[in-house]
């Protein structure tokens, strides 16, 4: 079983810590074992906001984990504790995948793990991250960045997006989508999607597209157009486009293509269907069209993706074949 360690000290943000616990500590219905072995690592008792937390392990346990997650760091005006920075660096040197949520990127940057890499953090702090760590290629306009062994996210909802992205990489789309449904959050938002700086992420059932989106997902094998979706939503195509930008951050057709690709990923992972069958079931018509869109979106051909994610599970023993996915 893959191990996940949350690296905590005084001054961490409890929201990001809590959502990481929800994702990586979840027990899946019908599963004989949890998805991950989760531990909280820190120096003795730590203060998280108004709460006192007793870690399971010391920071010296981080190098033994497969994945190390650094939640948001509250006071970015001060340097993070040296013991935390050293422990995170040691974990990366030992081969762990290191992840920051929100302003946890300041800890990774202090450890030198972001030098020469593309990274992100909450949009309100990207300029400060750039100023203090000029060797980091800070991208203020994305939800998260997957740079292989080092991953960073923007704030709050984007931290959840990155955590679900990790579950998808480790266990496949089907399990990640099931977990997202349990948490009542969107199953997938691309890392390259822009951060919602002025528009809050709507509650799952509290926006003008709440009825339309599930209707579309259930009909991915149909030849849907913007006009079809607008008609179903009882609004003009222009109005539909505006609402899609607000709710999803993208256009109706781009969102539709993303859903088709995600469904294709799930079918590649969970069935022996031919590419022609998958293309038909995802509304992409032919295997040629599927290959073109899949390669452009995911970064690898469907056949290579299938070989990599069957079986899904990957631990530190390298049981999953390597797959080079482009950063979002």
Short mmCIF file of N, CA and C in Angstrom, two decimals, residues 101-205:
data_model
loop_
_atom_site.label_atom_id
_atom_site.label_comp_id
_atom_site.label_asym_id
_atom_site.label_seq_id
_atom_site.Cartn_x
_atom_site.Cartn_y
_atom_site.Cartn_z
N UNK A 101 0.36 22.20 -1.06
CA UNK A 101 -0.98 22.71 -1.22
C UNK A 101 -0.98 24.19 -0.87
N UNK A 102 -1.45 25.02 -1.78
CA UNK A 102 -1.53 26.46 -1.55
C UNK A 102 -0.14 27.01 -1.21
N UNK A 103 -0.02 27.72 -0.09
CA UNK A 103 1.25 28.37 0.26
C UNK A 103 2.29 27.40 0.81
N UNK A 104 1.98 26.12 0.84
CA UNK A 104 3.02 25.14 1.14
C UNK A 104 4.16 25.21 0.14
N UNK A 105 3.90 25.84 -1.02
CA UNK A 105 4.95 26.02 -2.02
C UNK A 105 6.14 26.79 -1.46
N UNK A 106 5.92 27.67 -0.47
CA UNK A 106 7.02 28.42 0.11
C UNK A 106 7.98 27.48 0.85
N UNK A 107 7.46 26.40 1.41
CA UNK A 107 8.32 25.42 2.07
C UNK A 107 9.15 24.67 1.03
N UNK A 108 8.51 24.24 -0.05
CA UNK A 108 9.23 23.53 -1.12
C UNK A 108 10.29 24.44 -1.74
N UNK A 109 9.95 25.72 -1.92
CA UNK A 109 10.90 26.66 -2.50
C UNK A 109 12.10 26.86 -1.57
N UNK A 110 11.82 26.96 -0.26
CA UNK A 110 12.91 27.13 0.70
C UNK A 110 13.82 25.91 0.72
N UNK A 111 13.27 24.74 0.39
CA UNK A 111 14.07 23.52 0.34
C UNK A 111 14.83 23.39 -0.97
N UNK A 112 14.62 24.32 -1.91
CA UNK A 112 15.30 24.27 -3.20
C UNK A 112 14.67 23.33 -4.19
N UNK A 113 13.51 22.77 -3.86
CA UNK A 113 12.89 21.77 -4.74
C UNK A 113 12.21 22.38 -5.95
N UNK A 114 11.96 23.68 -5.91
CA UNK A 114 11.28 24.34 -7.03
C UNK A 114 12.24 25.09 -7.95
N UNK A 115 13.52 25.11 -7.63
CA UNK A 115 14.48 25.81 -8.47
C UNK A 115 14.49 25.22 -9.88
N UNK A 116 14.30 26.08 -10.88
CA UNK A 116 14.30 25.63 -12.26
C UNK A 116 13.03 24.92 -12.67
N UNK A 117 12.05 24.86 -11.78
CA UNK A 117 10.79 24.18 -12.08
C UNK A 117 9.65 25.19 -12.23
N UNK A 118 8.63 24.76 -12.96
CA UNK A 118 7.38 25.51 -13.01
C UNK A 118 6.55 25.15 -11.79
N UNK A 119 5.95 26.14 -11.14
CA UNK A 119 5.20 25.90 -9.91
C UNK A 119 4.13 26.96 -9.77
N UNK A 120 3.21 26.72 -8.84
CA UNK A 120 2.17 27.71 -8.57
C UNK A 120 1.87 27.73 -7.09
N UNK A 121 1.09 28.72 -6.68
CA UNK A 121 0.56 28.84 -5.33
C UNK A 121 -0.69 29.71 -5.43
N UNK A 122 -1.28 30.04 -4.32
CA UNK A 122 -2.46 30.91 -4.34
C UNK A 122 -2.14 32.20 -5.09
N UNK A 123 -3.08 32.62 -5.95
CA UNK A 123 -2.82 33.78 -6.81
C UNK A 123 -2.40 35.02 -6.03
N UNK A 124 -2.88 35.17 -4.79
CA UNK A 124 -2.55 36.36 -4.01
C UNK A 124 -1.09 36.39 -3.56
N UNK A 125 -0.40 35.24 -3.67
CA UNK A 125 0.97 35.16 -3.16
C UNK A 125 2.00 34.80 -4.24
N UNK A 126 1.57 34.75 -5.50
CA UNK A 126 2.52 34.36 -6.55
C UNK A 126 3.62 35.39 -6.73
N UNK A 127 3.30 36.67 -6.61
CA UNK A 127 4.34 37.70 -6.77
C UNK A 127 5.38 37.60 -5.66
N UNK A 128 4.92 37.32 -4.44
CA UNK A 128 5.86 37.19 -3.33
C UNK A 128 6.74 35.96 -3.49
N UNK A 129 6.15 34.86 -3.98
CA UNK A 129 6.95 33.67 -4.23
C UNK A 129 8.01 33.94 -5.29
N UNK A 130 7.65 34.68 -6.33
CA UNK A 130 8.61 35.05 -7.38
C UNK A 130 9.71 35.94 -6.82
N UNK A 131 9.34 36.91 -5.98
CA UNK A 131 10.32 37.85 -5.44
C UNK A 131 11.32 37.13 -4.55
N UNK A 132 10.84 36.24 -3.70
CA UNK A 132 11.72 35.59 -2.74
C UNK A 132 12.50 34.42 -3.34
N UNK A 133 11.96 33.85 -4.41
CA UNK A 133 12.62 32.69 -5.02
C UNK A 133 12.65 32.88 -6.54
N UNK A 134 13.51 33.74 -7.03
CA UNK A 134 13.52 34.08 -8.46
C UNK A 134 13.89 32.93 -9.38
N UNK A 135 14.44 31.85 -8.87
CA UNK A 135 14.79 30.70 -9.72
C UNK A 135 13.59 29.80 -9.99
N UNK A 136 12.46 30.11 -9.37
CA UNK A 136 11.24 29.32 -9.58
C UNK A 136 10.42 29.95 -10.69
N UNK A 137 9.96 29.15 -11.65
CA UNK A 137 9.10 29.63 -12.74
C UNK A 137 7.66 29.62 -12.24
N UNK A 138 7.25 30.69 -11.57
CA UNK A 138 5.93 30.74 -10.94
C UNK A 138 4.86 31.04 -12.00
N UNK A 139 3.84 30.20 -12.05
CA UNK A 139 2.72 30.38 -12.97
C UNK A 139 1.49 30.75 -12.14
N UNK A 140 1.02 32.00 -12.22
CA UNK A 140 -0.09 32.43 -11.38
C UNK A 140 -1.46 32.06 -11.94
N UNK A 141 -1.50 31.47 -13.12
CA UNK A 141 -2.78 31.32 -13.83
C UNK A 141 -3.28 29.89 -13.94
N UNK A 142 -2.77 28.98 -13.10
CA UNK A 142 -3.20 27.58 -13.20
C UNK A 142 -3.65 27.09 -11.83
N UNK A 143 -4.40 25.98 -11.84
CA UNK A 143 -4.88 25.39 -10.59
C UNK A 143 -3.79 24.57 -9.91
N UNK A 144 -3.04 23.83 -10.69
CA UNK A 144 -1.93 23.07 -10.13
C UNK A 144 -0.93 22.75 -11.22
N UNK A 145 0.27 22.39 -10.81
CA UNK A 145 1.35 22.02 -11.74
C UNK A 145 1.90 20.66 -11.32
N UNK A 146 1.90 19.73 -12.27
CA UNK A 146 2.49 18.41 -12.04
C UNK A 146 3.82 18.38 -12.77
N UNK A 147 4.92 18.43 -12.00
CA UNK A 147 6.25 18.39 -12.58
C UNK A 147 6.94 17.08 -12.21
N UNK A 148 6.15 16.01 -12.23
CA UNK A 148 6.71 14.70 -11.94
C UNK A 148 6.82 14.42 -10.47
N UNK A 149 8.01 14.53 -9.92
CA UNK A 149 8.22 14.21 -8.50
C UNK A 149 7.88 15.37 -7.59
N UNK A 150 7.60 16.54 -8.15
CA UNK A 150 7.26 17.72 -7.36
C UNK A 150 5.99 18.33 -7.94
N UNK A 151 4.97 18.51 -7.10
CA UNK A 151 3.70 19.05 -7.57
C UNK A 151 3.27 20.17 -6.64
N UNK A 152 2.66 21.21 -7.21
CA UNK A 152 2.21 22.36 -6.44
C UNK A 152 0.81 22.74 -6.85
N UNK A 153 0.05 23.33 -5.91
CA UNK A 153 -1.32 23.74 -6.23
C UNK A 153 -1.57 25.16 -5.80
N UNK A 154 -2.61 25.74 -6.37
CA UNK A 154 -3.13 27.01 -5.88
C UNK A 154 -3.92 26.73 -4.61
N UNK A 155 -4.77 27.66 -4.20
CA UNK A 155 -5.40 27.54 -2.89
C UNK A 155 -6.74 26.83 -2.87
N UNK A 156 -7.11 26.41 -1.66
CA UNK A 156 -8.42 25.88 -1.32
C UNK A 156 -8.92 24.83 -2.30
N UNK A 157 -9.89 25.18 -3.17
CA UNK A 157 -10.48 24.20 -4.09
C UNK A 157 -9.43 23.57 -5.00
N UNK A 158 -8.43 24.36 -5.41
CA UNK A 158 -7.38 23.81 -6.28
C UNK A 158 -6.54 22.77 -5.55
N UNK A 159 -6.41 22.91 -4.23
CA UNK A 159 -5.70 21.89 -3.45
C UNK A 159 -6.44 20.56 -3.52
N UNK A 160 -7.76 20.61 -3.46
CA UNK A 160 -8.56 19.40 -3.64
C UNK A 160 -8.36 18.82 -5.04
N UNK A 161 -8.33 19.68 -6.05
CA UNK A 161 -8.11 19.22 -7.42
C UNK A 161 -6.80 18.45 -7.53
N UNK A 162 -5.74 18.96 -6.91
CA UNK A 162 -4.45 18.30 -7.00
C UNK A 162 -4.47 16.97 -6.24
N UNK A 163 -5.12 16.93 -5.09
CA UNK A 163 -5.19 15.67 -4.34
C UNK A 163 -5.92 14.61 -5.16
N UNK A 164 -7.02 14.98 -5.82
CA UNK A 164 -7.74 14.01 -6.65
C UNK A 164 -6.91 13.63 -7.87
N UNK A 165 -6.12 14.55 -8.38
CA UNK A 165 -5.21 14.25 -9.49
C UNK A 165 -4.22 13.16 -9.07
N UNK A 166 -3.72 13.23 -7.85
CA UNK A 166 -2.79 12.21 -7.36
C UNK A 166 -3.48 10.85 -7.24
N UNK A 167 -4.72 10.85 -6.74
CA UNK A 167 -5.46 9.59 -6.66
C UNK A 167 -5.68 9.02 -8.05
N UNK A 168 -5.97 9.89 -9.02
CA UNK A 168 -6.18 9.43 -10.40
C UNK A 168 -4.90 8.82 -10.96
N UNK A 169 -3.76 9.43 -10.69
CA UNK A 169 -2.49 8.88 -11.16
C UNK A 169 -2.20 7.52 -10.52
N UNK A 170 -2.52 7.39 -9.24
CA UNK A 170 -2.17 6.18 -8.50
C UNK A 170 -3.15 5.04 -8.70
N UNK A 171 -4.44 5.38 -8.81
CA UNK A 171 -5.47 4.35 -8.77
C UNK A 171 -6.44 4.38 -9.95
N UNK A 172 -6.30 5.37 -10.84
CA UNK A 172 -7.15 5.41 -12.01
C UNK A 172 -8.36 6.34 -11.85
N UNK A 173 -8.97 6.66 -12.99
CA UNK A 173 -10.07 7.62 -13.03
C UNK A 173 -11.30 7.13 -12.29
N UNK A 174 -11.61 5.83 -12.39
CA UNK A 174 -12.83 5.31 -11.79
C UNK A 174 -12.83 5.52 -10.28
N UNK A 175 -11.73 5.19 -9.62
CA UNK A 175 -11.65 5.36 -8.17
C UNK A 175 -11.63 6.84 -7.81
N UNK A 176 -10.89 7.64 -8.57
CA UNK A 176 -10.84 9.08 -8.28
C UNK A 176 -12.23 9.70 -8.43
N UNK A 177 -12.97 9.29 -9.44
CA UNK A 177 -14.32 9.83 -9.64
C UNK A 177 -15.26 9.38 -8.52
N UNK A 178 -15.14 8.12 -8.09
CA UNK A 178 -15.96 7.64 -6.99
C UNK A 178 -15.68 8.42 -5.71
N UNK A 179 -14.40 8.66 -5.45
CA UNK A 179 -14.02 9.43 -4.27
C UNK A 179 -14.55 10.86 -4.37
N UNK A 180 -14.46 11.47 -5.54
CA UNK A 180 -14.96 12.83 -5.72
C UNK A 180 -16.46 12.90 -5.45
N UNK A 181 -17.19 11.88 -5.92
CA UNK A 181 -18.64 11.87 -5.67
C UNK A 181 -18.93 11.77 -4.17
N UNK A 182 -18.14 10.98 -3.46
CA UNK A 182 -18.33 10.89 -2.00
C UNK A 182 -18.08 12.22 -1.32
N UNK A 183 -17.10 12.96 -1.82
CA UNK A 183 -16.76 14.26 -1.24
C UNK A 183 -17.61 15.39 -1.78
N UNK A 184 -18.46 15.09 -2.77
CA UNK A 184 -19.36 16.06 -3.41
C UNK A 184 -18.54 17.22 -3.97
N UNK A 185 -17.54 16.87 -4.78
CA UNK A 185 -16.72 17.88 -5.46
C UNK A 185 -16.61 17.48 -6.92
N UNK A 186 -16.27 18.41 -7.81
CA UNK A 186 -16.09 18.06 -9.22
C UNK A 186 -15.03 16.98 -9.36
N UNK A 187 -15.28 15.94 -10.17
CA UNK A 187 -14.33 14.84 -10.28
C UNK A 187 -13.01 15.21 -10.95
N UNK A 188 -13.03 16.23 -11.82
CA UNK A 188 -11.76 16.59 -12.46
C UNK A 188 -11.82 18.01 -12.98
N UNK A 189 -10.79 18.78 -12.63
CA UNK A 189 -10.56 20.07 -13.28
C UNK A 189 -9.10 20.06 -13.72
N UNK A 190 -8.85 20.35 -14.98
CA UNK A 190 -7.49 20.32 -15.49
C UNK A 190 -6.61 21.31 -14.75
N UNK A 191 -5.36 20.90 -14.52
CA UNK A 191 -4.43 21.79 -13.82
C UNK A 191 -4.21 23.09 -14.54
N UNK A 192 -4.30 23.07 -15.89
CA UNK A 192 -4.06 24.27 -16.66
C UNK A 192 -5.21 25.25 -16.66
N UNK A 193 -6.33 24.86 -16.05
CA UNK A 193 -7.46 25.78 -15.98
C UNK A 193 -7.11 26.97 -15.11
N UNK A 194 -7.60 28.14 -15.48
CA UNK A 194 -7.26 29.35 -14.76
C UNK A 194 -7.83 29.33 -13.35
N UNK A 195 -7.10 29.96 -12.41
CA UNK A 195 -7.61 30.12 -11.07
C UNK A 195 -8.81 31.07 -11.10
N UNK A 196 -9.83 30.78 -10.29
CA UNK A 196 -10.98 31.67 -10.18
C UNK A 196 -10.64 32.75 -9.17
N UNK A 197 -10.11 33.85 -9.67
CA UNK A 197 -9.65 34.89 -8.76
C UNK A 197 -10.81 35.68 -8.18
N UNK A 198 -11.77 36.07 -9.01
CA UNK A 198 -12.87 36.90 -8.54
C UNK A 198 -14.18 36.14 -8.44
N UNK A 199 -14.27 34.94 -9.04
CA UNK A 199 -15.51 34.19 -9.05
C UNK A 199 -15.39 32.97 -8.16
N UNK A 200 -16.18 32.89 -7.08
CA UNK A 200 -16.09 31.73 -6.21
C UNK A 200 -16.54 30.47 -6.93
N UNK A 201 -15.95 29.33 -6.54
CA UNK A 201 -16.38 28.05 -7.10
C UNK A 201 -17.76 27.75 -6.56
N UNK A 202 -18.76 27.51 -7.41
CA UNK A 202 -20.12 27.33 -6.93
C UNK A 202 -20.31 26.00 -6.23
N UNK A 203 -21.30 25.95 -5.36
CA UNK A 203 -21.67 24.68 -4.77
C UNK A 203 -22.14 23.75 -5.88
N UNK A 204 -21.94 22.43 -5.74
CA UNK A 204 -22.23 21.50 -6.83
C UNK A 204 -23.62 21.63 -7.42
N UNK A 205 -24.62 21.97 -6.61
CA UNK A 205 -25.99 22.03 -7.11
C UNK A 205 -26.55 23.45 -7.11
#
